Amino acid sequence: MIALGSYREAVDDLVSDVGGVGLEVQRRRATQLLDPSRLAAEITRALELTPDGASRAVASMSREISEYRPNTRSAAADLPSLVRILMLAQIDAMWWGHVPAYRTTHTVDSTTELVDVRSARQGRSSVRCRVQPRTRVHRLARAVERRIVPDRTPRTAGVVSPRTRPEVSMLLEEISADFHRIAPPETPPLWVTSMTRSIEHQQHLRSLGYSAVLPSAHCTGHAVDLEMRWFERFGVCEVLADVLWAHQDEGRVNVINEGQAWHVCISPDALAGLRTHDAARIED
């Protein structure tokens, strides 16, 4: 059993040690700190539980660090941020790296393992998302809408697919309920910016400069990204953050602060609990 709190603390220590002025200095320090002989025991134990083991996990992260170039599309504003994202993503890999990923967008659209989050709870869902426009006409319409009412919705491209695992959809409803229980009445619905993505699409995002790691729990349907920055204009960004941290403290999710949107991955324990709860509800 891995103590994830200790792992996250060790990651914080490692990231703080990257420091330094200038990208190349940071790159050199990060590579040195990822030397297996220097890794904290908590980190080594966790990496050993990823599908390919510690040595390959370190090699993969080192390659990402060597190829990193700052850009406006990446969730990693600097190299220490990238190291944090890579290290925390290993928790996702521990949990779901053994699950076959969806290789193509067609598979994501057609599999019966996933549900459309927009139709959750027979249309009573308190979770919102927008699907990326796929035609020129729809893209033009979206651009006009943003020009007329620029802040009515978050400034994101939209989800490539509105589908996720049923238990993740249930978890989103619970997070939304917790959020709106303590937020002001006029607070907008929880907004999802990304759900299940195929390996095909993940590689496309990487080619555009996004920090889309592989393997990814997005590609198995176990992770979503939630809009955060948009909620600052309503004064409730910290409220939502506190709700997400509380779910993480309970061992239900892995949360990665990626700036505008936060990555949220369901844990195996939470998935099993939601599956059991839903089965009991259906029987009743």
Tab-separated table of C-alpha atoms in Angstrom:
chain	number	residue	atom	x	y	z
A	1	MET	CA	0.000	0.000	0.000
A	2	ILE	CA	1.399	3.382	-1.039
A	3	ALA	CA	0.826	6.395	1.232
A	4	LEU	CA	-0.161	8.923	-1.413
A	5	GLY	CA	0.129	11.808	1.008
A	6	SER	CA	3.788	10.966	1.552
A	7	TYR	CA	4.294	10.552	-2.191
A	8	ARG	CA	2.820	13.995	-2.888
A	9	GLU	CA	4.999	15.552	-0.184
A	10	ALA	CA	8.080	13.943	-1.747
A	11	VAL	CA	7.015	15.315	-5.140
A	12	ASP	CA	6.690	18.806	-3.628
A	13	ASP	CA	10.227	18.520	-2.259
A	14	LEU	CA	11.602	17.328	-5.596
A	15	VAL	CA	9.876	20.125	-7.538
A	16	SER	CA	11.131	22.787	-5.125
A	17	ASP	CA	14.678	21.500	-5.654
A	18	VAL	CA	14.410	21.925	-9.440
A	19	GLY	CA	14.367	25.729	-8.978
A	20	GLY	CA	17.150	27.707	-10.521
A	21	VAL	CA	17.207	30.491	-13.069
A	22	GLY	CA	16.898	29.583	-16.719
A	23	LEU	CA	15.400	26.617	-18.514
A	24	GLU	CA	18.642	24.745	-19.087
A	25	VAL	CA	19.639	24.991	-15.418
A	26	GLN	CA	16.224	23.660	-14.419
A	27	ARG	CA	16.434	20.901	-17.010
A	28	ARG	CA	19.825	19.779	-15.704
A	29	ARG	CA	18.652	19.809	-12.084
A	30	ALA	CA	15.448	17.915	-12.900
A	31	THR	CA	17.388	15.229	-14.759
A	32	GLN	CA	19.773	14.854	-11.827
A	33	LEU	CA	16.935	14.675	-9.291
A	34	LEU	CA	15.247	11.913	-11.314
A	35	ASP	CA	18.326	9.722	-11.033
A	36	PRO	CA	16.970	6.494	-9.444
A	37	SER	CA	19.739	6.568	-6.855
A	38	ARG	CA	18.556	9.984	-5.638
A	39	LEU	CA	14.802	9.466	-5.645
A	40	ALA	CA	12.973	9.436	-2.314
A	41	ALA	CA	11.834	5.986	-1.211
A	42	GLU	CA	8.174	7.053	-1.407
A	43	ILE	CA	8.604	7.980	-5.059
A	44	THR	CA	10.494	4.824	-5.980
A	45	ARG	CA	7.870	2.586	-4.356
A	46	ALA	CA	5.090	4.332	-6.248
A	47	LEU	CA	6.846	4.222	-9.607
A	48	GLU	CA	7.452	0.508	-9.207
A	49	LEU	CA	3.668	0.060	-9.248
A	50	THR	CA	3.231	1.754	-12.625
A	51	PRO	CA	2.775	-0.661	-15.567
A	52	ASP	CA	6.350	-0.395	-16.861
A	53	GLY	CA	8.122	-0.062	-13.520
A	54	ALA	CA	10.275	2.686	-12.048
A	55	SER	CA	13.128	2.688	-14.567
A	56	ARG	CA	10.879	3.134	-17.602
A	57	ALA	CA	8.707	5.685	-15.822
A	58	VAL	CA	11.816	7.728	-15.025
A	59	ALA	CA	13.085	7.363	-18.596
A	60	SER	CA	9.750	8.567	-19.977
A	61	MET	CA	9.652	11.587	-17.651
A	62	SER	CA	13.277	12.421	-18.448
A	63	ARG	CA	12.450	12.381	-22.154
A	64	GLU	CA	9.511	14.757	-21.587
A	65	ILE	CA	11.801	17.082	-19.628
A	66	SER	CA	14.479	17.063	-22.331
A	67	GLU	CA	11.882	17.908	-25.022
A	68	TYR	CA	10.018	20.569	-23.039
A	69	ARG	CA	9.708	24.012	-24.598
A	70	PRO	CA	7.475	26.653	-22.954
A	71	ASN	CA	4.450	27.668	-25.006
A	72	THR	CA	1.051	29.233	-24.395
A	73	ARG	CA	-0.826	25.976	-25.030
A	74	SER	CA	0.942	23.889	-22.415
A	75	ALA	CA	-0.536	23.580	-18.918
A	76	ALA	CA	3.069	23.656	-17.695
A	77	ALA	CA	4.028	27.329	-17.541
A	78	ASP	CA	7.613	26.362	-16.681
A	79	LEU	CA	9.704	23.244	-16.256
A	80	PRO	CA	9.053	22.796	-12.497
A	81	SER	CA	5.334	22.808	-13.332
A	82	LEU	CA	5.923	20.113	-15.926
A	83	VAL	CA	7.840	17.994	-13.414
A	84	ARG	CA	4.946	18.289	-10.950
A	85	ILE	CA	2.400	17.285	-13.603
A	86	LEU	CA	4.513	14.316	-14.720
A	87	MET	CA	5.111	13.090	-11.181
A	88	LEU	CA	1.484	13.394	-10.064
A	89	ALA	CA	0.325	11.713	-13.281
A	90	GLN	CA	2.153	8.611	-12.055
A	91	ILE	CA	-0.643	8.170	-9.502
A	92	ASP	CA	-3.084	7.860	-12.399
A	93	ALA	CA	-0.722	5.358	-14.014
A	94	MET	CA	-0.600	3.282	-10.816
A	95	TRP	CA	-4.376	3.160	-10.731
A	96	TRP	CA	-5.293	2.735	-14.406
A	97	GLY	CA	-2.139	2.069	-16.430
A	98	HIS	CA	-3.081	-1.596	-16.744
A	99	VAL	CA	-6.429	-0.776	-18.410
A	100	PRO	CA	-6.425	-0.878	-22.238
A	101	ALA	CA	-6.644	2.641	-23.650
A	102	TYR	CA	-9.012	3.724	-26.415
A	103	ARG	CA	-6.838	4.000	-29.489
A	104	THR	CA	-9.124	5.975	-31.799
A	105	THR	CA	-11.818	8.626	-31.452
A	106	HIS	CA	-14.216	6.261	-33.216
A	107	THR	CA	-13.708	3.740	-30.406
A	108	VAL	CA	-14.449	6.414	-27.797
A	109	ASP	CA	-17.644	7.346	-29.651
A	110	SER	CA	-18.856	3.782	-30.121
A	111	THR	CA	-17.909	1.825	-26.985
A	112	THR	CA	-20.702	0.808	-24.631
A	113	GLU	CA	-18.403	1.270	-21.622
A	114	LEU	CA	-18.914	5.038	-21.692
A	115	VAL	CA	-21.933	7.313	-21.216
A	116	ASP	CA	-22.706	10.836	-22.392
A	117	VAL	CA	-22.340	13.096	-19.362
A	118	ARG	CA	-24.960	15.468	-20.786
A	119	SER	CA	-27.675	12.834	-20.469
A	120	ALA	CA	-26.696	11.760	-16.944
A	121	ARG	CA	-29.535	11.409	-14.479
A	122	GLN	CA	-32.165	11.594	-17.224
A	123	GLY	CA	-31.334	15.162	-18.189
A	124	ARG	CA	-31.083	16.512	-14.642
A	125	SER	CA	-27.303	16.752	-14.703
A	126	SER	CA	-25.759	19.757	-12.954
A	127	VAL	CA	-22.557	19.324	-14.983
A	128	ARG	CA	-21.948	21.205	-18.222
A	129	CYS	CA	-19.649	20.859	-21.218
A	130	ARG	CA	-19.525	21.882	-24.856
A	131	VAL	CA	-18.452	19.607	-27.678
A	132	GLN	CA	-15.860	20.965	-30.082
A	133	PRO	CA	-17.487	22.154	-33.328
A	134	ARG	CA	-16.597	19.803	-36.165
A	135	THR	CA	-17.734	21.823	-39.176
A	136	ARG	CA	-16.761	25.248	-40.456
A	137	VAL	CA	-20.310	26.534	-39.989
A	138	HIS	CA	-20.367	25.471	-36.348
A	139	ARG	CA	-16.929	26.968	-35.746
A	140	LEU	CA	-18.060	30.296	-37.205
A	141	ALA	CA	-21.212	30.230	-35.075
A	142	ARG	CA	-19.134	29.575	-31.956
A	143	ALA	CA	-16.768	32.444	-32.844
A	144	VAL	CA	-19.698	34.844	-33.300
A	145	GLU	CA	-21.197	33.783	-29.988
A	146	ARG	CA	-17.915	34.393	-28.173
A	147	ARG	CA	-17.668	37.840	-29.728
A	148	ILE	CA	-21.192	38.792	-28.637
A	149	VAL	CA	-21.153	37.238	-25.147
A	150	PRO	CA	-17.447	36.540	-24.488
A	151	ASP	CA	-17.701	35.445	-20.845
A	152	ARG	CA	-20.950	33.511	-20.833
A	153	THR	CA	-19.010	30.249	-20.959
A	154	PRO	CA	-15.354	29.321	-20.362
A	155	ARG	CA	-12.897	30.142	-23.132
A	156	THR	CA	-12.058	26.590	-24.141
A	157	ALA	CA	-12.175	24.655	-27.379
A	158	GLY	CA	-14.680	22.237	-25.849
A	159	VAL	CA	-14.522	18.505	-25.266
A	160	VAL	CA	-13.638	16.237	-28.171
A	161	SER	CA	-16.103	13.738	-26.670
A	162	PRO	CA	-18.752	14.243	-23.945
A	163	ARG	CA	-18.408	10.595	-22.907
A	164	THR	CA	-16.915	9.141	-19.742
A	165	ARG	CA	-17.316	6.115	-17.512
A	166	PRO	CA	-20.651	5.964	-15.654
A	167	GLU	CA	-18.910	6.113	-12.275
A	168	VAL	CA	-16.972	9.224	-13.303
A	169	SER	CA	-20.251	10.844	-14.350
A	170	MET	CA	-21.676	9.998	-10.921
A	171	LEU	CA	-18.583	11.403	-9.221
A	172	LEU	CA	-18.934	14.650	-11.172
A	173	GLU	CA	-22.516	14.978	-9.948
A	174	GLU	CA	-21.315	14.503	-6.357
A	175	ILE	CA	-18.551	17.084	-6.765
A	176	SER	CA	-21.062	19.482	-8.307
A	177	ALA	CA	-23.487	18.947	-5.424
A	178	ASP	CA	-20.745	19.594	-2.854
A	179	PHE	CA	-19.648	22.705	-4.755
A	180	HIS	CA	-23.097	24.237	-5.058
A	181	ARG	CA	-23.983	23.400	-1.474
A	182	ILE	CA	-21.492	25.990	-0.263
A	183	ALA	CA	-21.216	28.359	-3.261
A	184	PRO	CA	-23.579	31.343	-3.742
A	185	PRO	CA	-26.942	30.505	-5.383
A	186	GLU	CA	-26.061	32.287	-8.656
A	187	THR	CA	-22.912	30.185	-9.195
A	188	PRO	CA	-22.828	28.582	-12.677
A	189	PRO	CA	-22.767	24.788	-13.087
A	190	LEU	CA	-19.586	22.755	-12.843
A	191	TRP	CA	-17.878	22.915	-16.244
A	192	VAL	CA	-15.909	20.043	-17.782
A	193	THR	CA	-13.323	20.989	-20.411
A	194	SER	CA	-12.072	17.502	-21.283
A	195	MET	CA	-13.216	13.942	-20.746
A	196	THR	CA	-12.265	10.724	-22.507
A	197	ARG	CA	-9.638	11.175	-25.192
A	198	SER	CA	-8.225	8.537	-27.528
A	199	ILE	CA	-4.497	7.908	-27.874
A	200	GLU	CA	-4.950	9.253	-31.394
A	201	HIS	CA	-6.248	12.579	-30.063
A	202	GLN	CA	-3.731	12.677	-27.215
A	203	GLN	CA	-0.914	12.437	-29.740
A	204	HIS	CA	-2.549	15.195	-31.788
A	205	LEU	CA	-2.621	17.451	-28.716
A	206	ARG	CA	1.042	16.696	-28.052
A	207	SER	CA	1.911	17.700	-31.622
A	208	LEU	CA	0.238	21.075	-30.987
A	209	GLY	CA	2.308	21.717	-27.867
A	210	TYR	CA	-0.150	20.727	-25.146
A	211	SER	CA	1.169	18.890	-22.075
A	212	ALA	CA	-0.815	15.752	-22.895
A	213	VAL	CA	1.066	12.956	-21.160
A	214	LEU	CA	1.086	9.312	-22.215
A	215	PRO	CA	-0.065	7.020	-20.792
A	216	SER	CA	-3.069	9.025	-19.632
A	217	ALA	CA	-6.157	8.193	-17.578
A	218	HIS	CA	-8.074	10.349	-20.073
A	219	CYS	CA	-7.453	7.574	-22.598
A	220	THR	CA	-9.118	4.940	-20.391
A	221	GLY	CA	-12.109	7.114	-19.445
A	222	HIS	CA	-11.063	7.616	-15.813
A	223	ALA	CA	-10.091	11.307	-15.884
A	224	VAL	CA	-11.649	14.667	-16.648
A	225	ASP	CA	-10.480	18.283	-16.633
A	226	LEU	CA	-12.550	20.856	-14.759
A	227	GLU	CA	-12.586	24.567	-15.584
A	228	MET	CA	-11.206	26.679	-12.732
A	229	ARG	CA	-10.088	30.107	-13.959
A	230	TRP	CA	-13.524	31.068	-15.306
A	231	PHE	CA	-14.950	30.706	-11.792
A	232	GLU	CA	-12.641	33.458	-10.537
A	233	ARG	CA	-15.023	36.033	-12.000
A	234	PHE	CA	-17.738	34.631	-9.720
A	235	GLY	CA	-15.457	34.579	-6.682
A	236	VAL	CA	-15.797	30.819	-6.165
A	237	CYS	CA	-12.593	29.390	-7.620
A	238	GLU	CA	-11.189	28.698	-4.143
A	239	VAL	CA	-14.481	27.111	-3.115
A	240	LEU	CA	-14.272	24.604	-5.949
A	241	ALA	CA	-10.577	24.004	-5.197
A	242	ASP	CA	-11.421	23.201	-1.564
A	243	VAL	CA	-14.078	20.710	-2.699
A	244	LEU	CA	-11.587	18.949	-4.985
A	245	TRP	CA	-8.884	18.835	-2.306
A	246	ALA	CA	-11.430	17.380	0.127
A	247	HIS	CA	-12.267	14.576	-2.320
A	248	GLN	CA	-8.547	13.938	-2.763
A	249	ASP	CA	-8.010	13.825	1.006
A	250	GLU	CA	-10.728	11.165	1.154
A	251	GLY	CA	-8.795	9.081	-1.383
A	252	ARG	CA	-11.460	9.404	-4.055
A	253	VAL	CA	-9.500	11.313	-6.691
A	254	ASN	CA	-6.087	12.439	-7.822
A	255	VAL	CA	-6.045	16.187	-8.474
A	256	ILE	CA	-3.442	18.018	-10.557
A	257	ASN	CA	-3.507	21.808	-10.651
A	258	GLU	CA	-2.922	22.642	-14.320
A	259	GLY	CA	-3.814	26.311	-14.194
A	260	GLN	CA	-6.940	27.175	-16.150
A	261	ALA	CA	-8.305	23.636	-15.791
A	262	TRP	CA	-7.579	21.051	-13.116
A	263	HIS	CA	-7.107	17.383	-13.896
A	264	VAL	CA	-9.242	15.020	-11.795
A	265	CYS	CA	-8.804	11.216	-11.930
A	266	ILE	CA	-11.104	8.845	-10.069
A	267	SER	CA	-9.483	6.297	-7.744
A	268	PRO	CA	-10.213	2.550	-7.902
A	269	ASP	CA	-11.767	2.693	-4.416
A	270	ALA	CA	-14.124	5.500	-5.422
A	271	LEU	CA	-15.060	3.744	-8.656
A	272	ALA	CA	-15.863	0.513	-6.822
A	273	GLY	CA	-17.873	2.413	-4.201
A	274	LEU	CA	-19.916	4.297	-6.788
A	275	ARG	CA	-20.537	1.080	-8.724
A	276	THR	CA	-21.822	-0.618	-5.561
A	277	HIS	CA	-23.935	2.387	-4.604
A	278	ASP	CA	-25.524	2.579	-8.054
A	279	ALA	CA	-26.295	-1.159	-8.052
A	280	ALA	CA	-27.982	-0.812	-4.651
A	281	ARG	CA	-29.981	2.200	-5.868
A	282	ILE	CA	-31.236	0.268	-8.916
A	283	GLU	CA	-32.289	-2.684	-6.730
A	284	ASP	CA	-34.247	-0.349	-4.444
